[in-house]
């Protein structure tokens, strides 16, 4: 049980870092770094506590809502754009998890195997978060405002 809790906490840290990097790439900050770090820490601690209920629908909805609140709080962003970007991050995270689950399923493991097999949980977590990171970085490069064009070769 302790290893699973550490794994879920690590997942939350990785998800927070991915959301942070996505936002830093796309939006202008409204707050100082220390207040954003504090906001992300509190928000993802809340998400961690919610994830302990092990309900995928509640986890997904709370992920979208909390990210939307974070985006409004921390970045110069209108509410509708914050909602769209939070929903988009939620969507690509779910896509990444489903794709990795399908691949693991091809090797003969059940879709819910991660709930009682720590090796499958770690495998699912690593590959799904890596795919989520790749998709978030790729999409952030597509959505990037013109102000960053001069900085890249």
Coordinates of C-alpha atoms in Angstrom, one line a residue:
X1 CA 0.0 0.0 0.0
X2 CA 2.8 2.4 0.8
X3 CA 4.5 1.8 -2.5
X4 CA 1.3 2.6 -4.4
X5 CA 0.8 5.8 -2.4
X6 CA 4.4 6.9 -3.3
X7 CA 3.7 6.0 -6.9
X8 CA 0.5 8.1 -7.0
X9 CA 2.2 11.0 -5.3
X10 CA 5.0 10.8 -7.9
X11 CA 2.4 10.8 -10.6
X12 CA 0.9 14.0 -9.2
X13 CA 4.3 15.7 -9.1
X14 CA 4.9 14.7 -12.8
X15 CA 1.5 15.9 -13.9
X16 CA 2.0 19.2 -12.1
X17 CA 5.4 19.7 -13.8
X18 CA 3.9 18.9 -17.2
X19 CA 1.0 21.4 -16.6
X20 CA 3.5 24.0 -15.4
X21 CA 5.8 23.6 -18.4
X22 CA 2.8 23.7 -20.8
X23 CA 1.5 27.0 -19.2
X24 CA 5.0 28.6 -19.0
X25 CA 5.4 28.0 -22.7
X26 CA 2.0 29.5 -23.7
X27 CA 1.0 32.1 -21.2
X28 CA 2.3 35.2 -19.5
X29 CA 2.4 34.9 -15.7
X30 CA 0.2 36.9 -13.5
X31 CA 1.9 35.9 -10.3
X32 CA 5.4 35.5 -9.0
X33 CA 7.2 32.1 -9.2
X34 CA 6.9 31.4 -5.4
X35 CA 3.1 31.9 -5.5
X36 CA 2.7 29.7 -8.5
X37 CA 4.8 27.0 -6.9
X38 CA 2.6 27.2 -3.8
X39 CA -0.6 27.2 -5.8
X40 CA 0.5 24.2 -7.8
X41 CA 1.6 22.4 -4.7
X42 CA -1.7 23.0 -2.9
X43 CA -3.8 22.2 -6.0
X44 CA -2.0 18.9 -6.8
X45 CA -2.0 17.9 -3.1
X46 CA -5.8 18.3 -3.4
X47 CA -5.8 16.2 -6.6
X48 CA -3.7 13.6 -4.8
X49 CA -6.3 13.4 -2.0
X50 CA -9.1 13.1 -4.5
X51 CA -7.3 10.4 -6.4
X52 CA -7.2 8.2 -3.3
X53 CA -10.9 7.6 -3.9
X54 CA -9.9 5.7 -7.1
X55 CA -12.8 6.9 -9.3
X56 CA -11.6 7.7 -12.8
X57 CA -14.5 10.1 -13.5
X58 CA -14.1 12.1 -10.4
X59 CA -10.3 12.3 -10.9
X60 CA -10.7 13.5 -14.5
X61 CA -13.3 16.1 -13.7
X62 CA -11.3 17.4 -10.7
X63 CA -8.1 17.5 -12.8
X64 CA -9.8 19.7 -15.3
X65 CA -11.4 22.0 -12.7
X66 CA -8.3 22.4 -10.6
X67 CA -6.1 23.1 -13.6
X68 CA -8.7 25.7 -14.9
X69 CA -8.5 27.5 -11.5
X70 CA -4.7 27.3 -11.6
X71 CA -4.6 28.8 -15.1
X72 CA -6.9 31.7 -14.1
X73 CA -5.1 32.3 -10.9
X74 CA -1.5 32.2 -12.2
X75 CA -1.6 33.4 -15.8
X76 CA -3.0 36.2 -17.8
X77 CA -5.7 34.2 -19.4
X78 CA -9.4 34.7 -20.0
X79 CA -11.7 32.2 -18.3
X80 CA -12.9 30.5 -21.5
X81 CA -9.3 30.0 -22.6
X82 CA -8.3 28.6 -19.2
X83 CA -11.2 26.2 -19.4
X84 CA -10.3 25.1 -23.0
X85 CA -6.6 24.6 -22.1
X86 CA -7.5 22.7 -18.9
X87 CA -10.0 20.5 -20.8
X88 CA -7.4 20.0 -23.5
X89 CA -4.7 18.9 -21.0
X90 CA -7.3 16.6 -19.4
X91 CA -8.1 15.1 -22.8
X92 CA -4.5 14.4 -23.9
X93 CA -3.8 12.9 -20.4
X94 CA -6.7 10.6 -20.8
X95 CA -5.8 9.7 -24.3
X96 CA -2.2 8.9 -23.2
X97 CA -3.5 6.6 -20.3
X98 CA -6.0 4.8 -22.5
X99 CA -3.4 4.2 -25.3
X100 CA -0.9 2.8 -22.8
X101 CA -3.6 0.7 -21.2
X102 CA -4.5 -0.7 -24.6
X103 CA -0.9 -1.6 -25.3
X104 CA -0.5 -3.3 -21.9
X105 CA -3.7 -5.1 -22.7
X106 CA -2.1 -6.5 -25.8
X107 CA 0.4 -8.3 -23.6
X108 CA -2.4 -10.2 -21.8
X109 CA -3.0 -7.9 -18.8
X110 CA -6.4 -6.8 -17.8
X111 CA -7.4 -3.1 -18.0
X112 CA -7.7 -3.0 -14.2
X113 CA -4.5 -5.0 -13.5
X114 CA -2.8 -1.8 -12.2
X115 CA -5.1 -1.8 -9.2
X116 CA -3.5 -4.9 -7.7
X117 CA -0.2 -5.3 -9.5
X118 CA 2.4 -2.7 -8.6
X119 CA 4.7 -3.5 -11.6
X120 CA 1.8 -2.8 -14.0
X121 CA 1.0 0.4 -12.1
X122 CA 4.6 1.6 -12.5
X123 CA 4.7 0.6 -16.1
X124 CA 1.3 2.3 -16.9
X125 CA 2.4 5.4 -15.0
X126 CA 5.7 5.8 -16.6
X127 CA 4.7 5.3 -20.2
X128 CA 1.4 7.2 -19.9
X129 CA 3.1 10.3 -18.3
X130 CA 5.9 10.1 -20.9
X131 CA 3.3 10.1 -23.7
X132 CA 1.4 12.9 -22.0
X133 CA 4.5 15.0 -21.8
X134 CA 5.4 14.4 -25.4
X135 CA 1.9 15.3 -26.5
X136 CA 1.7 18.4 -24.3
X137 CA 5.1 19.7 -25.5
X138 CA 4.2 19.0 -29.1
X139 CA 0.9 20.8 -28.7
X140 CA 2.5 23.7 -26.8
X141 CA 4.9 24.2 -29.7
X142 CA 1.9 24.3 -32.1
X143 CA -0.1 26.7 -30.0
X144 CA 2.9 28.9 -29.1
X145 CA 2.4 32.7 -29.6
X146 CA 4.5 34.6 -32.0
X147 CA 6.6 36.2 -29.3
X148 CA 8.7 33.0 -28.9
X149 CA 9.4 32.6 -32.6
X150 CA 12.5 34.8 -32.5
X151 CA 14.0 32.8 -29.6
X152 CA 14.1 29.5 -31.5
X153 CA 16.4 28.6 -34.3

